[in-house]
Amino acid sequence: MKKNDYFIGECVDQSHDGKGIVKYEGFTYFVNGMITGEVGQIKCIKMLKNYGVGRLIELQKPSPERVNPKCHIYQGCGGCHLMHLSSKGQQEFKTKRVKDCMERIGHLEVDVQPCLMQENPWYYRNKVQMPLGYDKNGQLVTGFYKQKTNDIIACNECLIQNEESNAVIQRVKELFVEYNIKPYDKVTHRGNIKHILTKKGYHSEEFMLCFITYQKTIKHIDQIVEILIQEFPHIKTIIQNINERHDNVILGDEEKILYGKGYIYDTLLDNQYKISLKSFYQINPIQVEKLYQTAIDLAHLNNDSIVLDAYCGIGTITLSLAKHVKKVYGVEVVPQAIEDAKNKNPDAFEQLIQPQLQRMYRVAICMLHNEEDAADAIQETVLKCWQKIGQLKSEEYFGTWLTRILINQCKDILKERKKVVPLEEFPELIHEDHYFTNEWGKILSNLNGKYQIVMELYYVDGFSTKEIARMLHITEVNVRSRMVRGRKQLEQILTVRAMD
């Protein structure tokens, strides 16, 4: 099989993000949009060493759980992955995902009950963030980034966002056109408005609106604010967040309150929460209440119960349990998370991790050549990062630090497969039949972080410079340059060791 070849294949399973898994002549292909049990004509669009990527050309045997997506931009948007599956099909997929995680990661055989589905899974999200830009006709649009691109798919009504957010964002767009306020351009760094962000209290109906800007001021902002609060009385606060960065981090550090107090309130299982711009708050209030209440019911709690809520975060579960038991302890290993729990606001962790996910996936899939293993590695990496975030000295080094954790996690998975690569280029550290050792790891840890990563990927894991460039999203020339400098640092370290 080679690129652009066609074949007839059957989908035997689905990956964690809903891609169809097709086995053909002993080789695995990932195909967007296929459902387990379906047969179709597939075009091979990418061939890698351990797997391929296919495109569904013609469906010959559809699944009984296939439905027509309700959203007209579903294929291009990439925000939703399972809208072509019926509610029953999604329930089976999600239940199986939990069962697989329990067995593969937890090594536990448990009876996994069917996923609790939402009766009306539309217009539920209480938090919305939409980028702005121009379409090819020069019209101002709001929407979502097409998967793995910077292209905005225009969306005037998202079917999973609360309806008031849809209405407010469209009105804001009209006002920006009227007052000639331009969106920020990632390439030229001109323009001003990067994103529009909204939050809405499900029970309180209080509404927050935020303009995320590149510049410190917004033209005609007083008139815009006055119009919006008159037309949308649920708006309790309007904020300007200033982000002068040129990367994918959405929120900046500086905020201006343009109207109101800078926060809203909402309740979750009768507990009231103060929600600021950077507060983390569950995005599906209907399902989270159902989830928490189900956990409380199944735990058979009483007034004498003492409960330990491990990894409690800001404590929404802890507080929900409190009135059902004698005492509940919330335990969190991250000092900042304890502070967040006390204040019930900032959750910068989400803002740090979100822009890194695509690069993490690229690194993991290149090292492991397996979708499920890659997903497991990323999941464990995010967990370890959350646990160790207090050790991070500066946000500037977050990407490098996170990649190191991910690479070590991938290595652990490779060790389980008994994959070991000899280090032949530095014989002074190894003997015959000797392989990667803890001592070598200690030496590499003394290198500059950028050099350490490429040296490990090249010498330890056996990846080519081209593969490393693709993983780290840098040029191949940059990879070779880092390797040259890394070797020089390594030689200096080895010289010092020899003298000692």
Short mmCIF file of C-alpha atoms in Angstrom, two decimals:
data_model
loop_
_atom_site.label_atom_id
_atom_site.label_comp_id
_atom_site.label_asym_id
_atom_site.label_seq_id
_atom_site.Cartn_x
_atom_site.Cartn_y
_atom_site.Cartn_z
CA MET A 1 0.00 0.00 0.00
CA LYS A 2 1.24 3.47 -0.85
CA LYS A 3 -0.12 7.00 -0.70
CA ASN A 4 -3.15 7.67 -2.96
CA ASP A 5 -3.98 3.95 -3.25
CA TYR A 6 -7.62 2.89 -2.74
CA PHE A 7 -8.91 -0.13 -0.83
CA ILE A 8 -12.09 -1.53 0.72
CA GLY A 9 -11.84 -1.66 4.50
CA GLU A 10 -13.97 -2.41 7.55
CA CYS A 11 -13.90 -0.23 10.67
CA VAL A 12 -13.19 -2.51 13.63
CA ASP A 13 -13.03 0.09 16.41
CA GLN A 14 -12.83 3.82 17.12
CA SER A 15 -10.00 5.83 18.69
CA HIS A 16 -10.41 8.05 21.76
CA ASP A 17 -11.39 11.03 19.58
CA GLY A 18 -13.83 9.11 17.40
CA LYS A 19 -11.64 8.28 14.40
CA GLY A 20 -12.41 4.96 12.74
CA ILE A 21 -9.75 2.24 13.11
CA VAL A 22 -9.46 0.13 9.98
CA LYS A 23 -7.30 -2.99 9.69
CA TYR A 24 -6.24 -3.89 6.15
CA GLU A 25 -3.65 -6.54 5.27
CA GLY A 26 -2.33 -6.48 8.83
CA PHE A 27 -1.84 -2.70 8.84
CA THR A 28 -3.77 -0.06 10.82
CA TYR A 29 -5.39 3.01 9.24
CA PHE A 30 -7.16 5.88 11.00
CA VAL A 31 -10.15 7.21 9.07
CA ASN A 32 -12.20 10.25 10.09
CA GLY A 33 -15.95 9.73 10.19
CA MET A 34 -16.11 5.93 10.15
CA ILE A 35 -18.11 4.02 12.76
CA THR A 36 -17.38 0.56 14.11
CA GLY A 37 -18.85 -2.09 11.78
CA GLU A 38 -18.95 0.13 8.69
CA VAL A 39 -17.37 -0.86 5.36
CA GLY A 40 -16.28 1.63 2.76
CA GLN A 41 -13.87 2.59 0.01
CA ILE A 42 -10.89 4.36 1.53
CA LYS A 43 -8.11 6.44 0.00
CA CYS A 44 -4.71 6.26 1.69
CA ILE A 45 -3.62 9.88 2.22
CA LYS A 46 -0.61 9.28 4.48
CA MET A 47 1.68 6.31 5.14
CA LEU A 48 3.89 6.15 8.20
CA LYS A 49 6.03 3.37 9.57
CA ASN A 50 3.46 1.84 11.88
CA TYR A 51 0.13 3.19 10.70
CA GLY A 52 -1.59 5.03 7.90
CA VAL A 53 -4.23 7.72 7.55
CA GLY A 54 -7.18 7.22 5.22
CA ARG A 55 -10.06 9.26 3.85
CA LEU A 56 -13.51 7.74 3.47
CA ILE A 57 -14.47 8.02 -0.21
CA GLU A 58 -17.65 5.97 -0.36
CA LEU A 59 -19.60 4.28 2.41
CA GLN A 60 -20.73 0.82 1.28
CA LYS A 61 -22.15 -0.55 4.52
CA PRO A 62 -23.34 2.16 6.94
CA SER A 63 -23.81 1.59 10.66
CA PRO A 64 -27.38 1.59 11.98
CA GLU A 65 -26.15 4.21 14.49
CA ARG A 66 -25.12 6.68 11.77
CA VAL A 67 -27.19 9.88 11.66
CA ASN A 68 -27.01 13.10 9.67
CA PRO A 69 -25.19 15.75 11.76
CA LYS A 70 -27.51 18.52 12.88
CA CYS A 71 -24.77 21.14 12.46
CA HIS A 72 -24.14 22.34 8.89
CA ILE A 73 -20.42 23.09 9.56
CA TYR A 74 -19.73 19.82 11.40
CA GLN A 75 -17.36 18.43 8.76
CA GLY A 76 -15.13 21.52 8.64
CA CYS A 77 -15.29 22.84 12.18
CA GLY A 78 -13.66 20.00 14.12
CA GLY A 79 -15.13 21.20 17.43
CA CYS A 80 -17.41 18.17 17.73
CA HIS A 81 -16.31 14.62 16.89
CA LEU A 82 -19.33 12.37 17.37
CA MET A 83 -22.29 14.23 15.87
CA HIS A 84 -22.59 11.60 13.11
CA LEU A 85 -23.34 9.01 15.83
CA SER A 86 -26.81 8.50 17.30
CA SER A 87 -27.34 9.07 21.01
CA LYS A 88 -27.24 5.27 21.52
CA GLY A 89 -24.04 5.03 19.49
CA GLN A 90 -22.42 7.83 21.48
CA GLN A 91 -23.45 6.17 24.72
CA GLU A 92 -21.83 2.90 23.65
CA PHE A 93 -18.68 4.70 22.47
CA LYS A 94 -18.27 6.67 25.72
CA THR A 95 -19.02 3.68 27.93
CA LYS A 96 -16.43 1.60 26.07
CA ARG A 97 -13.90 4.43 26.39
CA VAL A 98 -14.27 4.42 30.18
CA LYS A 99 -14.04 0.61 30.28
CA ASP A 100 -10.88 0.66 28.14
CA CYS A 101 -9.25 3.24 30.42
CA MET A 102 -10.10 1.23 33.54
CA GLU A 103 -8.62 -1.91 32.03
CA ARG A 104 -5.61 -0.54 30.13
CA ILE A 105 -4.51 2.22 32.50
CA GLY A 106 -5.98 1.15 35.83
CA HIS A 107 -5.61 -2.63 35.19
CA LEU A 108 -9.02 -3.04 36.82
CA GLU A 109 -11.88 -5.30 35.82
CA VAL A 110 -15.00 -3.45 36.89
CA ASP A 111 -18.60 -3.33 35.77
CA VAL A 112 -18.87 -0.05 33.87
CA GLN A 113 -22.46 1.18 33.81
CA PRO A 114 -23.83 2.84 30.64
CA CYS A 115 -22.89 6.48 30.26
CA LEU A 116 -25.55 8.90 31.55
CA MET A 117 -26.65 10.78 28.45
CA GLN A 118 -28.15 14.25 28.32
CA GLU A 119 -31.77 14.22 27.17
CA ASN A 120 -31.41 17.39 25.11
CA PRO A 121 -27.70 17.82 24.26
CA TRP A 122 -28.04 21.25 22.65
CA TYR A 123 -27.28 24.81 23.78
CA TYR A 124 -25.74 23.66 27.07
CA ARG A 125 -22.23 25.18 27.18
CA ASN A 126 -22.02 28.00 29.70
CA LYS A 127 -18.62 29.22 28.48
CA VAL A 128 -17.91 30.37 24.91
CA GLN A 129 -14.78 31.76 23.28
CA MET A 130 -14.75 32.66 19.60
CA PRO A 131 -11.93 34.13 17.49
CA LEU A 132 -12.57 36.90 14.99
CA GLY A 133 -11.20 37.33 11.49
CA TYR A 134 -12.05 38.07 7.89
CA ASP A 135 -13.35 35.54 5.40
CA LYS A 136 -12.12 35.40 1.79
CA ASN A 137 -14.70 38.05 0.85
CA GLY A 138 -13.40 40.47 3.46
CA GLN A 139 -16.41 40.04 5.77
CA LEU A 140 -15.90 40.03 9.53
CA VAL A 141 -16.68 36.57 10.92
CA THR A 142 -16.72 34.82 14.26
CA GLY A 143 -16.46 31.07 14.56
CA PHE A 144 -13.98 28.31 15.31
CA TYR A 145 -10.57 27.37 14.02
CA LYS A 146 -10.60 24.58 11.49
CA GLN A 147 -8.81 21.58 12.95
CA LYS A 148 -5.01 21.96 12.90
CA THR A 149 -5.17 25.31 11.06
CA ASN A 150 -5.50 29.04 11.75
CA ASP A 151 -8.46 29.30 9.36
CA ILE A 152 -11.73 30.40 10.97
CA ILE A 153 -14.86 28.45 10.08
CA ALA A 154 -17.64 31.06 10.29
CA CYS A 155 -20.39 30.17 12.74
CA ASN A 156 -23.36 32.41 13.53
CA GLU A 157 -25.11 29.87 15.75
CA CYS A 158 -23.29 27.08 17.57
CA LEU A 159 -25.74 24.33 18.54
CA ILE A 160 -23.97 23.40 21.77
CA GLN A 161 -23.40 26.93 23.12
CA ASN A 162 -26.03 28.69 25.20
CA GLU A 163 -28.39 30.70 23.03
CA GLU A 164 -27.74 34.02 24.73
CA SER A 165 -24.01 33.76 23.97
CA ASN A 166 -24.82 33.16 20.31
CA ALA A 167 -27.03 36.26 20.25
CA VAL A 168 -24.58 38.50 22.14
CA ILE A 169 -21.61 37.51 19.97
CA GLN A 170 -23.53 38.21 16.77
CA ARG A 171 -24.58 41.63 18.08
CA VAL A 172 -21.00 42.41 19.10
CA LYS A 173 -19.86 41.50 15.59
CA GLU A 174 -22.41 43.90 14.10
CA LEU A 175 -21.21 46.70 16.40
CA PHE A 176 -17.57 46.06 15.49
CA VAL A 177 -18.49 46.42 11.81
CA GLU A 178 -20.48 49.59 12.55
CA TYR A 179 -17.64 51.20 14.51
CA ASN A 180 -14.87 49.86 12.22
CA ILE A 181 -13.12 47.86 14.93
CA LYS A 182 -10.77 45.38 13.31
CA PRO A 183 -9.84 41.84 14.33
CA TYR A 184 -6.26 40.93 15.22
CA ASP A 185 -4.21 39.41 12.40
CA LYS A 186 -1.83 36.65 13.57
CA VAL A 187 0.51 37.14 10.61
CA THR A 188 0.87 40.93 10.46
CA HIS A 189 0.15 41.55 14.18
CA ARG A 190 -2.23 44.33 13.20
CA GLY A 191 -5.79 44.89 14.30
CA ASN A 192 -7.11 44.56 17.83
CA ILE A 193 -9.82 42.05 18.78
CA LYS A 194 -8.52 38.48 19.24
CA HIS A 195 -11.47 36.68 20.84
CA ILE A 196 -14.89 37.27 22.30
CA LEU A 197 -15.46 35.24 25.49
CA THR A 198 -18.72 34.77 27.37
CA LYS A 199 -19.81 33.00 30.54
CA LYS A 200 -23.37 32.45 31.72
CA GLY A 201 -24.73 31.20 35.02
CA TYR A 202 -27.14 28.37 34.26
CA HIS A 203 -29.30 28.93 37.35
CA SER A 204 -28.65 32.62 37.98
CA GLU A 205 -28.74 33.62 34.27
CA GLU A 206 -26.04 36.21 35.07
CA PHE A 207 -23.92 36.92 32.00
CA MET A 208 -20.26 37.91 31.55
CA LEU A 209 -18.82 39.34 28.32
CA CYS A 210 -15.10 39.74 27.66
CA PHE A 211 -13.21 41.32 24.75
CA ILE A 212 -9.72 39.85 24.40
CA THR A 213 -7.59 42.48 22.68
CA TYR A 214 -4.09 43.02 21.35
CA GLN A 215 -4.14 46.74 22.08
CA LYS A 216 -4.81 48.40 25.42
CA THR A 217 -7.81 50.38 24.21
CA ILE A 218 -10.94 49.74 22.12
CA LYS A 219 -12.37 52.50 19.97
CA HIS A 220 -15.89 53.65 20.89
CA ILE A 221 -16.02 51.16 23.75
CA ASP A 222 -18.29 53.33 25.93
CA GLN A 223 -20.97 53.44 23.23
CA ILE A 224 -20.66 49.70 22.59
CA VAL A 225 -20.98 48.84 26.29
CA GLU A 226 -24.02 51.10 26.68
CA ILE A 227 -25.79 49.49 23.71
CA LEU A 228 -25.07 45.95 24.91
CA ILE A 229 -26.25 46.40 28.50
CA GLN A 230 -29.45 48.01 27.23
CA GLU A 231 -30.20 45.23 24.75
CA PHE A 232 -29.10 42.32 26.99
CA PRO A 233 -30.17 42.97 30.61
CA HIS A 234 -28.64 39.69 31.83
CA ILE A 235 -25.16 41.12 31.23
CA LYS A 236 -23.77 41.83 34.72
CA THR A 237 -20.17 42.56 33.79
CA ILE A 238 -18.05 43.40 30.73
CA ILE A 239 -14.28 42.96 30.82
CA GLN A 240 -11.38 43.76 28.52
CA ASN A 241 -8.51 41.28 28.71
CA ILE A 242 -5.27 42.50 27.10
CA ASN A 243 -3.04 39.86 25.49
CA GLU A 244 -0.02 41.20 23.61
CA ARG A 245 1.49 37.75 23.08
CA HIS A 246 1.99 36.30 19.61
CA ASP A 247 1.32 32.65 20.54
CA ASN A 248 -1.89 30.62 20.99
CA VAL A 249 -2.49 31.47 24.66
CA ILE A 250 -5.93 33.07 24.71
CA LEU A 251 -5.96 35.14 27.91
CA GLY A 252 -3.42 37.76 28.90
CA ASP A 253 -2.53 38.94 32.41
CA GLU A 254 -3.96 42.48 32.29
CA GLU A 255 -7.68 43.11 32.74
CA LYS A 256 -9.91 46.18 32.69
CA ILE A 257 -13.45 46.09 34.05
CA LEU A 258 -15.59 48.05 31.61
CA TYR A 259 -18.91 47.43 33.36
CA GLY A 260 -20.04 45.73 36.57
CA LYS A 261 -17.82 44.08 39.19
CA GLY A 262 -15.76 41.71 37.02
CA TYR A 263 -17.53 38.51 38.10
CA ILE A 264 -20.87 36.69 38.09
CA TYR A 265 -22.50 34.14 40.40
CA ASP A 266 -24.05 30.74 39.79
CA THR A 267 -25.13 27.76 41.88
CA LEU A 268 -24.24 24.09 41.58
CA LEU A 269 -26.25 21.67 43.76
CA ASP A 270 -27.37 24.63 45.90
CA ASN A 271 -23.83 25.90 46.52
CA GLN A 272 -23.11 29.39 45.21
CA TYR A 273 -19.88 30.09 43.27
CA LYS A 274 -18.30 33.37 42.34
CA ILE A 275 -17.07 33.11 38.73
CA SER A 276 -14.39 35.47 37.48
CA LEU A 277 -12.88 35.59 34.01
CA LYS A 278 -10.17 33.02 34.76
CA SER A 279 -12.20 30.84 37.10
CA PHE A 280 -12.55 27.22 36.06
CA TYR A 281 -16.19 26.17 36.17
CA GLN A 282 -17.75 23.05 34.66
CA ILE A 283 -19.05 23.88 31.18
CA ASN A 284 -22.06 21.54 31.20
CA PRO A 285 -24.07 22.47 34.32
CA ILE A 286 -26.87 20.00 33.60
CA GLN A 287 -24.62 16.96 33.34
CA VAL A 288 -22.23 17.93 36.12
CA GLU A 289 -25.10 18.12 38.60
CA LYS A 290 -26.31 14.73 37.38
CA LEU A 291 -22.75 13.34 37.70
CA TYR A 292 -22.18 14.68 41.22
CA GLN A 293 -25.62 13.60 42.44
CA THR A 294 -25.15 10.08 41.01
CA ALA A 295 -21.79 9.78 42.80
CA ILE A 296 -23.42 10.90 46.06
CA ASP A 297 -26.28 8.42 45.65
CA LEU A 298 -24.02 5.46 44.80
CA ALA A 299 -21.66 6.19 47.70
CA HIS A 300 -24.47 5.50 50.23
CA LEU A 301 -23.34 8.38 52.42
CA ASN A 302 -24.81 9.21 55.82
CA ASN A 303 -24.35 11.72 58.61
CA ASP A 304 -21.52 9.65 60.12
CA SER A 305 -19.51 9.37 56.89
CA ILE A 306 -16.06 10.92 56.60
CA VAL A 307 -15.02 11.49 52.99
CA LEU A 308 -11.63 12.15 51.39
CA ASP A 309 -11.82 14.10 48.11
CA ALA A 310 -8.41 13.50 46.52
CA TYR A 311 -7.29 15.90 43.77
CA CYS A 312 -10.13 18.20 44.81
CA GLY A 313 -9.14 21.18 42.64
CA ILE A 314 -11.25 24.20 43.67
CA GLY A 315 -13.60 21.94 45.64
CA THR A 316 -16.90 21.74 43.72
CA ILE A 317 -17.24 18.04 44.59
CA THR A 318 -16.05 18.65 48.16
CA LEU A 319 -18.70 21.29 48.77
CA SER A 320 -21.40 19.22 47.07
CA LEU A 321 -20.66 16.33 49.44
CA ALA A 322 -20.39 18.41 52.60
CA LYS A 323 -24.07 18.55 53.54
CA HIS A 324 -24.46 14.75 53.18
CA VAL A 325 -21.65 13.68 55.55
CA LYS A 326 -20.11 14.33 58.94
CA LYS A 327 -16.87 15.66 57.49
CA VAL A 328 -15.17 15.92 54.11
CA TYR A 329 -11.48 16.58 53.47
CA GLY A 330 -10.35 18.15 50.22
CA VAL A 331 -6.76 17.23 49.35
CA GLU A 332 -4.73 18.83 46.56
CA VAL A 333 -1.02 18.40 45.85
CA VAL A 334 -0.51 21.66 43.95
CA PRO A 335 -0.05 24.74 46.17
CA GLN A 336 -1.61 27.03 43.54
CA ALA A 337 -4.66 24.78 43.34
CA ILE A 338 -5.10 25.11 47.11
CA GLU A 339 -5.00 28.88 46.63
CA ASP A 340 -7.54 28.57 43.80
CA ALA A 341 -9.77 26.48 46.05
CA LYS A 342 -9.69 29.20 48.73
CA ASN A 343 -10.42 32.00 46.27
CA LYS A 344 -12.66 30.00 43.92
CA ASN A 345 -11.09 31.63 40.89
CA PRO A 346 -8.01 31.64 38.68
CA ASP A 347 -7.35 28.52 36.70
CA ALA A 348 -4.37 29.43 34.55
CA PHE A 349 -3.54 25.77 34.08
CA GLU A 350 -6.16 25.39 31.35
CA GLN A 351 -4.77 28.43 29.55
CA LEU A 352 -1.24 26.97 29.69
CA ILE A 353 -2.08 23.44 28.58
CA GLN A 354 -4.61 24.06 25.79
CA PRO A 355 -2.19 25.55 23.19
CA GLN A 356 0.22 22.64 23.76
CA LEU A 357 -2.15 19.75 23.02
CA GLN A 358 -1.59 19.50 19.26
CA ARG A 359 2.19 19.51 19.68
CA MET A 360 1.92 16.93 22.47
CA TYR A 361 -0.13 14.69 20.20
CA ARG A 362 2.42 15.07 17.40
CA VAL A 363 5.31 14.11 19.70
CA ALA A 364 3.45 11.17 21.25
CA ILE A 365 2.23 9.69 17.97
CA CYS A 366 5.69 9.98 16.41
CA MET A 367 7.29 8.18 19.36
CA LEU A 368 4.62 5.54 19.94
CA HIS A 369 2.95 5.07 16.50
CA ASN A 370 -0.27 4.17 18.26
CA GLU A 371 -3.30 6.41 18.83
CA GLU A 372 -4.40 4.85 22.12
CA ASP A 373 -0.89 4.79 23.59
CA ALA A 374 -0.42 8.40 22.52
CA ALA A 375 -3.68 9.37 24.23
CA ASP A 376 -2.62 7.53 27.39
CA ALA A 377 0.78 9.24 27.37
CA ILE A 378 -0.81 12.68 26.98
CA GLN A 379 -3.32 11.98 29.73
CA GLU A 380 -0.58 10.88 32.15
CA THR A 381 1.56 13.87 31.14
CA VAL A 382 -1.21 16.36 31.85
CA LEU A 383 -1.82 14.71 35.23
CA LYS A 384 1.88 14.82 36.17
CA CYS A 385 2.13 18.38 34.93
CA TRP A 386 -0.85 19.35 37.11
CA GLN A 387 0.80 17.63 40.09
CA LYS A 388 4.18 19.29 39.52
CA ILE A 389 3.13 22.71 38.20
CA GLY A 390 4.41 24.29 41.41
CA GLN A 391 7.95 23.31 40.37
CA LEU A 392 7.78 25.39 37.19
CA LYS A 393 10.01 28.43 37.61
CA SER A 394 8.65 30.46 34.71
CA GLU A 395 5.76 30.20 32.25
CA GLU A 396 8.34 30.93 29.53
CA TYR A 397 9.76 27.39 29.90
CA PHE A 398 6.40 25.63 30.13
CA GLY A 399 6.49 24.13 26.62
CA THR A 400 9.96 22.62 27.04
CA TRP A 401 9.16 21.36 30.54
CA LEU A 402 5.92 19.77 29.37
CA THR A 403 7.63 18.09 26.39
CA ARG A 404 10.24 16.56 28.71
CA ILE A 405 7.52 15.05 30.87
CA LEU A 406 5.73 13.70 27.78
CA ILE A 407 8.90 12.19 26.32
CA ASN A 408 9.65 10.41 29.61
CA GLN A 409 6.08 9.12 29.70
CA CYS A 410 6.42 7.81 26.13
CA LYS A 411 9.71 6.14 27.10
CA ASP A 412 7.98 4.33 29.93
CA ILE A 413 5.44 2.96 27.45
CA LEU A 414 8.24 1.95 25.06
CA LYS A 415 10.03 0.15 27.89
CA GLU A 416 6.87 -1.84 28.49
CA ARG A 417 7.11 -2.91 24.87
CA LYS A 418 10.78 -3.74 25.55
CA LYS A 419 12.02 -1.29 22.96
CA VAL A 420 15.63 -0.36 23.78
CA VAL A 421 17.97 1.53 21.48
CA PRO A 422 21.77 1.30 22.01
CA LEU A 423 23.85 4.44 22.27
CA GLU A 424 26.64 3.72 19.83
CA GLU A 425 27.89 7.21 19.19
CA PHE A 426 29.33 7.71 22.70
CA PRO A 427 31.21 4.46 23.44
CA GLU A 428 33.03 5.95 26.43
CA LEU A 429 29.80 5.64 28.40
CA ILE A 430 28.76 2.14 27.32
CA HIS A 431 30.18 -1.35 27.02
CA GLU A 432 29.14 -4.23 24.82
CA ASP A 433 25.47 -5.12 25.27
CA HIS A 434 25.00 -2.03 27.47
CA TYR A 435 22.06 0.23 26.83
CA PHE A 436 20.49 3.43 28.05
CA THR A 437 21.22 3.83 31.76
CA ASN A 438 20.20 6.09 34.59
CA GLU A 439 23.70 7.57 34.54
CA TRP A 440 23.29 8.61 30.91
CA GLY A 441 19.94 10.18 31.77
CA LYS A 442 21.60 12.21 34.52
CA ILE A 443 24.24 13.48 32.10
CA LEU A 444 21.68 14.48 29.49
CA SER A 445 19.69 16.30 32.15
CA ASN A 446 22.62 18.72 32.48
CA LEU A 447 22.19 19.88 28.90
CA ASN A 448 20.22 22.94 27.87
CA GLY A 449 16.55 21.88 27.69
CA LYS A 450 16.24 22.42 23.93
CA TYR A 451 19.36 20.37 23.24
CA GLN A 452 18.41 17.60 25.67
CA ILE A 453 15.13 16.89 23.91
CA VAL A 454 16.61 16.50 20.41
CA MET A 455 19.58 14.48 21.72
CA GLU A 456 17.28 12.03 23.51
CA LEU A 457 14.94 11.69 20.54
CA TYR A 458 17.84 11.10 18.13
CA TYR A 459 20.29 8.97 20.12
CA VAL A 460 17.99 7.17 22.53
CA ASP A 461 14.80 6.71 20.57
CA GLY A 462 16.29 6.49 17.10
CA PHE A 463 14.18 9.14 15.38
CA SER A 464 15.52 10.91 12.30
CA THR A 465 16.10 14.66 12.25
CA LYS A 466 13.10 14.97 9.92
CA GLU A 467 10.85 13.13 12.39
CA ILE A 468 12.13 15.25 15.29
CA ALA A 469 11.47 18.45 13.35
CA ARG A 470 7.89 17.32 12.74
CA MET A 471 7.43 16.38 16.39
CA LEU A 472 8.74 19.63 17.84
CA HIS A 473 7.31 21.82 15.07
CA ILE A 474 10.70 23.31 14.17
CA THR A 475 12.83 23.15 11.01
CA GLU A 476 15.19 20.28 10.30
CA VAL A 477 18.05 22.81 10.15
CA ASN A 478 17.10 23.91 13.66
CA VAL A 479 17.21 20.29 14.84
CA ARG A 480 20.71 19.77 13.42
CA SER A 481 21.90 23.05 14.94
CA ARG A 482 20.64 22.01 18.38
CA MET A 483 22.34 18.62 18.00
CA VAL A 484 25.68 20.24 17.15
CA ARG A 485 25.47 22.50 20.17
CA GLY A 486 24.22 19.66 22.34
CA ARG A 487 27.22 17.51 21.33
CA LYS A 488 29.59 20.32 22.25
CA GLN A 489 27.98 20.65 25.67
CA LEU A 490 28.07 16.87 26.07
CA GLU A 491 31.76 16.72 25.16
CA GLN A 492 32.52 19.33 27.80
CA ILE A 493 30.59 17.35 30.41
CA LEU A 494 32.36 14.11 29.45
CA THR A 495 35.77 15.85 29.57
CA VAL A 496 35.09 17.07 33.08
CA ARG A 497 33.95 13.59 34.11
CA ALA A 498 37.11 12.04 32.66
CA MET A 499 39.27 14.49 34.60
CA ASP A 500 37.43 13.68 37.80
#
